[in-house]
Structures are given as C-alpha cells and as structure tokens.
CSV table of C-alpha atoms in Angstrom, one decimal:
chain,number,residue,atom,x,y,z
A,130,LYS,CA,44.5,37.0,-71.7
A,131,VAL,CA,48.0,38.4,-72.2
A,132,ALA,CA,48.5,42.1,-72.7
A,133,ARG,CA,51.1,42.7,-75.4
A,134,ARG,CA,52.9,46.0,-75.8
A,135,GLY,CA,52.5,47.4,-79.3
A,136,ALA,CA,55.1,49.5,-81.0
A,137,GLY,CA,53.0,52.6,-80.4
A,138,ASP,CA,52.3,51.8,-76.7
A,139,ASP,CA,54.2,53.5,-73.9
A,140,ALA,CA,54.9,51.8,-70.6
A,141,GLY,CA,51.9,53.3,-68.9
A,142,THR,CA,49.4,52.0,-71.5
A,143,ALA,CA,50.9,48.4,-71.3
A,144,ALA,CA,50.6,48.4,-67.5
A,145,GLN,CA,46.9,49.4,-67.7
A,146,HIS,CA,46.2,46.6,-70.2
A,147,ALA,CA,47.9,44.0,-67.9
A,148,ALA,CA,45.9,45.2,-64.9
A,149,SER,CA,42.6,45.0,-66.7
A,150,SER,CA,43.2,41.6,-68.2
A,151,SER,CA,42.2,38.2,-66.5
A,152,ALA,CA,44.1,35.0,-66.2
A,153,TYR,CA,42.2,31.6,-66.8
A,154,THR,CA,43.1,28.0,-66.0
A,155,MET,CA,41.5,24.9,-67.5
A,156,ARG,CA,40.9,21.5,-65.9
A,157,SER,CA,38.8,18.3,-66.6
A,158,GLU,CA,36.2,17.4,-64.0
A,159,ASN,CA,33.5,14.7,-63.6
A,160,SER,CA,31.4,15.6,-60.6
A,161,ILE,CA,28.5,13.9,-58.9
A,162,PHE,CA,26.5,15.9,-56.4
A,163,PHE,CA,24.4,14.2,-53.6
A,164,GLU,CA,21.5,15.7,-51.7
A,165,VAL,CA,21.8,14.6,-48.1
A,166,ASP,CA,18.6,14.2,-46.1
A,167,GLY,CA,18.5,13.7,-42.3
A,168,PRO,CA,19.9,12.7,-40.0
A,169,TYR,CA,16.9,10.6,-38.9
A,170,ARG,CA,16.1,8.5,-35.9
A,171,ALA,CA,15.0,5.4,-37.8
A,172,MET,CA,14.1,3.9,-41.1
A,173,VAL,CA,11.8,0.9,-41.5
A,174,LEU,CA,12.2,-1.3,-44.6
A,175,PRO,CA,9.9,-4.2,-45.5
A,176,ALA,CA,11.2,-7.6,-46.7
A,177,SER,CA,10.0,-9.5,-49.7
A,178,THR,CA,8.2,-12.8,-49.3
A,179,GLU,CA,9.9,-14.1,-52.4
A,180,GLU,CA,13.6,-14.9,-52.6
A,181,GLY,CA,15.4,-12.8,-55.1
A,182,LYS,CA,12.5,-10.3,-55.5
A,183,LEU,CA,13.2,-6.9,-54.1
A,184,LEU,CA,10.6,-4.4,-52.8
A,185,LYS,CA,11.6,-1.1,-54.3
A,186,LYS,CA,10.9,2.3,-52.9
A,187,ARG,CA,9.1,1.2,-49.8
A,188,TYR,CA,10.1,2.8,-46.5
A,189,ALA,CA,9.0,4.6,-43.4
A,190,VAL,CA,11.4,7.3,-42.1
A,191,PHE,CA,11.2,8.9,-38.6
A,192,ASN,CA,12.5,12.1,-37.2
A,193,PHE,CA,14.2,12.2,-33.8
A,194,ASP,CA,11.0,13.5,-32.1
A,195,GLY,CA,9.1,10.4,-33.3
A,196,THR,CA,7.1,12.0,-36.1
A,197,LEU,CA,7.0,10.4,-39.5
A,198,ALA,CA,9.3,12.2,-41.9
A,199,GLU,CA,8.3,10.2,-45.0
A,200,LEU,CA,6.2,7.2,-45.9
A,201,LYS,CA,6.5,5.7,-49.4
A,202,GLY,CA,5.2,2.6,-51.2
A,203,PHE,CA,3.0,1.0,-48.6
A,204,GLU,CA,-0.6,0.0,-48.8
A,205,LEU,CA,-1.4,2.7,-46.3
A,206,LYS,CA,-1.2,5.3,-49.1
A,207,ARG,CA,-3.1,3.3,-51.7
A,208,ARG,CA,-6.7,3.9,-52.6
A,209,GLY,CA,-8.9,0.7,-52.6
A,210,GLU,CA,-6.7,-1.2,-50.1
A,211,LEU,CA,-8.4,-3.0,-47.2
A,212,LYS,CA,-9.0,-0.7,-44.3
A,213,ILE,CA,-7.8,-3.3,-41.8
A,214,ILE,CA,-4.4,-3.3,-43.5
A,215,LYS,CA,-4.3,0.5,-43.6
A,216,ILE,CA,-5.1,0.8,-39.9
A,217,PHE,CA,-2.5,-1.9,-39.1
A,218,GLN,CA,0.2,-0.1,-41.0
A,219,SER,CA,-0.7,3.3,-39.5
A,220,GLN,CA,-0.3,1.8,-36.0
A,221,VAL,CA,2.7,-0.5,-36.5
A,222,PHE,CA,5.4,1.7,-37.9
A,223,GLU,CA,5.7,3.9,-34.8
A,224,GLN,CA,6.1,0.8,-32.6
A,225,PHE,CA,9.6,0.3,-34.1
A,226,LEU,CA,10.6,3.3,-32.0
A,227,LYS,CA,9.6,1.5,-28.8
A,228,GLY,CA,11.7,-0.6,-26.4
A,229,ASP,CA,15.4,-0.5,-25.6
A,230,SER,CA,16.5,-3.6,-27.6
A,231,LEU,CA,15.5,-5.5,-30.7
A,232,VAL,CA,13.6,-8.0,-28.6
A,233,SER,CA,11.5,-5.3,-26.8
A,234,CYS,CA,11.0,-3.4,-30.0
A,235,TYR,CA,9.6,-6.4,-31.8
A,236,ALA,CA,7.5,-7.3,-28.8
A,237,ALA,CA,5.8,-3.9,-29.1
A,238,VAL,CA,5.4,-4.3,-32.9
A,239,ALA,CA,4.0,-7.8,-32.5
A,240,ASP,CA,1.2,-6.6,-30.1
A,241,ILE,CA,-0.3,-4.6,-33.0
A,242,ALA,CA,-0.1,-7.5,-35.4
A,243,ASN,CA,-1.7,-9.9,-32.8
A,244,HIS,CA,-4.5,-7.5,-32.2
A,245,TRP,CA,-5.6,-7.3,-35.8
A,246,LEU,CA,-5.1,-11.1,-36.3
A,247,ASP,CA,-7.4,-11.6,-33.3
A,248,VAL,CA,-10.0,-9.5,-35.0
A,249,ILE,CA,-9.9,-11.7,-38.1
A,250,GLU,CA,-9.8,-15.0,-36.1
A,251,SER,CA,-12.7,-14.0,-33.9
A,252,TYR,CA,-14.7,-12.9,-37.0
A,253,GLY,CA,-14.9,-9.4,-35.4
A,254,ASP,CA,-17.0,-10.8,-32.6
A,255,ASP,CA,-16.7,-7.7,-30.4
A,256,MET,CA,-17.5,-5.3,-33.2
A,257,ALA,CA,-20.6,-4.1,-34.8
A,258,THR,CA,-21.5,-5.6,-38.2
A,259,GLU,CA,-21.0,-2.2,-39.9
A,260,GLU,CA,-17.5,-1.9,-38.5
A,261,VAL,CA,-16.5,-5.4,-39.6
A,262,THR,CA,-17.8,-4.6,-43.1
A,263,ASP,CA,-15.9,-1.3,-43.2
A,264,LEU,CA,-12.7,-3.1,-42.2
A,265,ILE,CA,-12.6,-5.8,-44.9
A,266,SER,CA,-14.8,-4.7,-47.8
A,267,GLU,CA,-13.2,-3.1,-50.9
A,268,LYS,CA,-14.3,-0.3,-53.1
A,269,LYS,CA,-13.3,0.1,-56.7
A,270,PHE,CA,-14.5,1.9,-59.8
A,271,LEU,CA,-14.9,0.6,-63.4
A,272,SER,CA,-13.2,3.0,-65.8
A,273,ARG,CA,-15.6,1.9,-68.6
A,274,PRO,CA,-19.2,0.8,-68.9
A,275,LEU,CA,-19.6,-2.9,-67.8
A,276,ALA,CA,-20.5,-4.0,-71.4
A,277,ASP,CA,-17.1,-2.9,-72.6
A,278,TYR,CA,-15.3,-5.6,-70.5
A,279,GLY,CA,-16.8,-8.5,-72.3
A,280,ALA,CA,-15.6,-11.8,-70.8
A,281,GLN,CA,-12.9,-10.2,-68.7
A,282,LYS,CA,-12.9,-11.4,-65.1
A,283,SER,CA,-12.0,-9.5,-61.9
A,284,THR,CA,-13.6,-9.0,-58.5
A,285,SER,CA,-15.0,-5.5,-59.4
A,286,ILE,CA,-16.4,-6.8,-62.7
A,287,THR,CA,-18.1,-9.7,-61.0
A,288,CYS,CA,-19.5,-7.3,-58.4
A,289,ALA,CA,-20.8,-4.9,-61.1
A,290,ARG,CA,-22.5,-7.8,-62.9
A,291,ARG,CA,-24.3,-8.8,-59.7
A,292,LEU,CA,-25.3,-5.2,-59.1
A,293,ALA,CA,-26.9,-5.2,-62.5
A,294,GLN,CA,-28.9,-8.3,-61.5
A,295,LEU,CA,-29.9,-6.7,-58.2
A,296,LEU,CA,-30.5,-3.1,-59.3
A,297,GLY,CA,-31.0,-3.3,-63.0
A,298,GLN,CA,-28.7,-2.8,-66.1
A,299,GLN,CA,-29.1,1.0,-66.0
A,300,GLN,CA,-26.9,1.1,-62.9
A,301,VAL,CA,-23.8,-0.1,-64.8
A,302,GLN,CA,-24.3,1.5,-68.2
A,303,GLY,CA,-22.0,4.4,-67.8
A,304,SER,CA,-18.3,4.6,-66.9
A,305,GLY,CA,-17.2,5.1,-63.3
A,306,THR,CA,-19.5,2.4,-61.8
A,307,GLY,CA,-18.7,2.1,-58.1
A,308,THR,CA,-18.3,-1.4,-56.7
A,309,HIS,CA,-18.3,-2.3,-53.0
A,310,TYR,CA,-17.9,-5.9,-52.1
A,311,ILE,CA,-16.6,-8.6,-49.8
A,312,ILE,CA,-15.1,-12.0,-50.8
A,313,ALA,CA,-17.3,-14.9,-49.9
A,314,LYS,CA,-16.1,-18.4,-48.9
A,315,SER,CA,-18.4,-20.0,-51.5
A,316,PRO,CA,-18.5,-21.5,-54.0
A,317,PRO,CA,-15.6,-23.6,-52.5
A,318,GLY,CA,-12.7,-23.8,-54.9
A,319,ALA,CA,-13.9,-21.0,-57.1
A,320,PRO,CA,-11.4,-18.2,-58.0
A,321,VAL,CA,-11.5,-15.1,-55.9
A,322,THR,CA,-12.7,-13.2,-58.9
A,323,GLN,CA,-16.0,-15.2,-58.9
A,324,ARG,CA,-16.6,-14.8,-55.2
A,325,ALA,CA,-17.2,-11.0,-54.9
A,326,ILE,CA,-20.5,-10.3,-53.2
A,327,PRO,CA,-22.0,-6.7,-53.4
A,328,VAL,CA,-22.2,-5.3,-49.8
A,329,ILE,CA,-25.5,-3.7,-50.7
A,330,ILE,CA,-27.2,-7.1,-50.5
A,331,PHE,CA,-26.7,-7.1,-46.7
A,332,ALA,CA,-28.4,-3.6,-46.4
A,333,LYS,CA,-31.5,-3.3,-44.3
A,334,HIS,CA,-33.6,-2.3,-47.2
A,335,SER,CA,-33.0,-5.7,-48.8
A,336,THR,CA,-35.7,-8.1,-47.8
A,337,PRO,CA,-34.8,-11.5,-46.3
A,338,ALA,CA,-36.3,-13.4,-49.2
A,339,GLU,CA,-34.4,-11.3,-51.8
A,340,ARG,CA,-31.1,-11.6,-49.8
A,341,ARG,CA,-31.5,-15.4,-49.6
A,342,ARG,CA,-32.4,-15.8,-53.3
A,343,TYR,CA,-29.3,-13.8,-54.5
A,344,LEU,CA,-26.9,-15.2,-52.0
A,345,ARG,CA,-27.9,-18.8,-52.9
A,346,LYS,CA,-27.4,-17.9,-56.5
A,347,TRP,CA,-24.0,-16.2,-56.1
A,348,THR,CA,-22.6,-18.7,-53.7
A,349,VAL,CA,-24.1,-21.8,-55.5
A,350,ASP,CA,-25.4,-22.9,-52.1
A,351,ASN,CA,-29.1,-23.7,-51.9
A,352,SER,CA,-28.7,-24.8,-48.3
A,353,LEU,CA,-28.4,-21.2,-47.0
A,354,THR,CA,-31.1,-20.4,-44.5
A,355,GLY,CA,-32.2,-17.3,-42.7
A,356,ASP,CA,-29.6,-18.0,-40.0
A,357,ASP,CA,-26.8,-17.9,-42.7
A,358,MET,CA,-27.7,-14.4,-44.0
A,359,ASP,CA,-25.4,-12.5,-41.7
A,360,ILE,CA,-22.3,-11.2,-43.5
A,361,ARG,CA,-20.0,-12.9,-41.0
A,362,SER,CA,-21.2,-16.3,-42.1
A,363,ILE,CA,-20.6,-15.5,-45.8
A,364,ILE,CA,-17.1,-13.9,-45.6
A,365,ASP,CA,-14.0,-15.9,-46.5
A,366,TRP,CA,-12.1,-15.2,-43.3
A,367,ASP,CA,-9.1,-17.3,-44.4
A,368,TYR,CA,-8.7,-15.1,-47.5
A,369,TYR,CA,-8.6,-12.0,-45.4
A,370,LYS,CA,-6.3,-13.5,-42.8
A,371,GLU,CA,-3.8,-14.4,-45.5
A,372,ARG,CA,-3.9,-10.9,-46.9
A,373,LEU,CA,-3.2,-9.4,-43.5
A,374,ALA,CA,-0.6,-12.1,-42.7
A,375,ASN,CA,1.2,-11.3,-45.9
A,376,THR,CA,1.7,-7.7,-44.8
A,377,ILE,CA,2.7,-8.8,-41.4
A,378,ARG,CA,5.4,-11.2,-42.9
A,379,LYS,CA,6.9,-8.3,-44.9
A,380,ILE,CA,7.0,-5.8,-42.1
A,381,ILE,CA,7.5,-7.9,-39.0
A,382,THR,CA,8.1,-11.6,-39.3
A,383,ILE,CA,10.9,-11.8,-41.9
A,384,PRO,CA,12.8,-8.7,-40.7
A,385,ALA,CA,12.6,-10.1,-37.1
A,386,ALA,CA,14.0,-13.5,-38.2
A,387,LEU,CA,16.8,-11.9,-40.3
A,388,GLN,CA,17.8,-9.8,-37.2
A,389,GLY,CA,17.8,-12.7,-35.0
C-alpha cells in the first residue's frame, strides 16, 4: 500500500497515511510438512515369505523404557485369529530388546518360537484338553443365515452345516450364527474348508455313541473307535504347525537370515 499525497493534503496528513499503511511482499512456495514421531528405542518389521510381495503397515515400535509405543497390522490385533499365534506374538516382540548383539537378541527371540513349536509338536501333552482346544480352535460368525450361502465353501460354513446336523436347523436360521471349530486331519487330501469340526462335539454332554457317529461321518473314517475320540487324535497338527511356522518365518527366520 503506497500513501500518495493529494493536492489538498498537507505534509502532516501524508505522514499519517504512510505510517498507517502496510508493505507486502509476494513469493511462490511449495511446502511439505512432516510430523515427526519418536525418537524410539526399536522398531520391528516382519518380512514377506514371497519374493516381491511387501507386507504393508505392519510394525511394532518400542519406547526407550521398553514399553510398546505402537503395534499395527499383526494377527495379535485381529479377531478370529488362532490364540496360539496371538500369544506367541504378544511374547516375542519384546524379546527383540534383549541381548547385547544380534546373535543374543535372536537367541532370546528363538526361545519363544521354540516353546510354542514344542507345544504343537508334543500335541500339547503337558496341557489340559480344554487349554489345547482354546489355543488352536477358531471362532467366526456368519453374517447371514446359513441357507443364504448356497453352495459356497468355507471353514465356518462347513462348521455351521455340521452344527445344523448336530443341533437342528433352527440353530442356523438367523444371521450371526457363531461357529467354533478345529481342523481335522481327515479326510486325508480333502480341502481345509471340508475338515472343520465343531468343538461342541467333544463336549461332555455329547454321548460317546453320538460323538463316534458324527466324527465317523465328518472324517469319512469308519475305523474310529472309542480310543480315537479325544480331540488330540482328530486335530491336523501339521496344519497348525504350518500356520505358526509361517508367522515365525515372517517375524524371526527371514529377518535373522537377512541380518546375517
């Protein structure tokens, strides 16, 4: 703003105009603003098991006092994931803060992985049956009535169909049917979606004769006897070992190999 002296202005008026006016400058600017978090003590990133495929938005970040600042993208935060994987992840991340070298750090991390692999390989031998079931069973809900799914196939749909056989069609008529199941080792070679067994069949209120009849039907194994009715003998342990091992590869094995 420039104060101009008019013909009728005296020197005093012109000076007041100049004092009350403002001067402006113009410039071009293209700015990017960053929000900086931290500093942090450590950040754990998983590796992909497939070359060229990235795992986006998965990380665990730790404060200097060892507390977890942020956890994103891992199975630990997902509903419906196997409890054994959730417990493994809840224990393993903080182990990356242990030791005074990469070797001692990964030794501490490996102890957690080995413990849970031992649980699978021993068939949970030192645990109660209820605890084993809780660790590896899955719970999912159907968003629609079972009849609406038609010929679709999934583990939860198979479980719901078997619940209908066991408890009656009225149990699966509405939406929101809850399914709770384990994956059986039989029939051999059948897709996982066809090997979902409702956990309720192993409940104490189920008679031995009823349990044997349905398990023979669902596993297509008429040789099952009373001694084979325990859930440990039905479970596909190799399937659960592979699911746990896949998580271990992403968090421990591949990162350890890439870091020498």
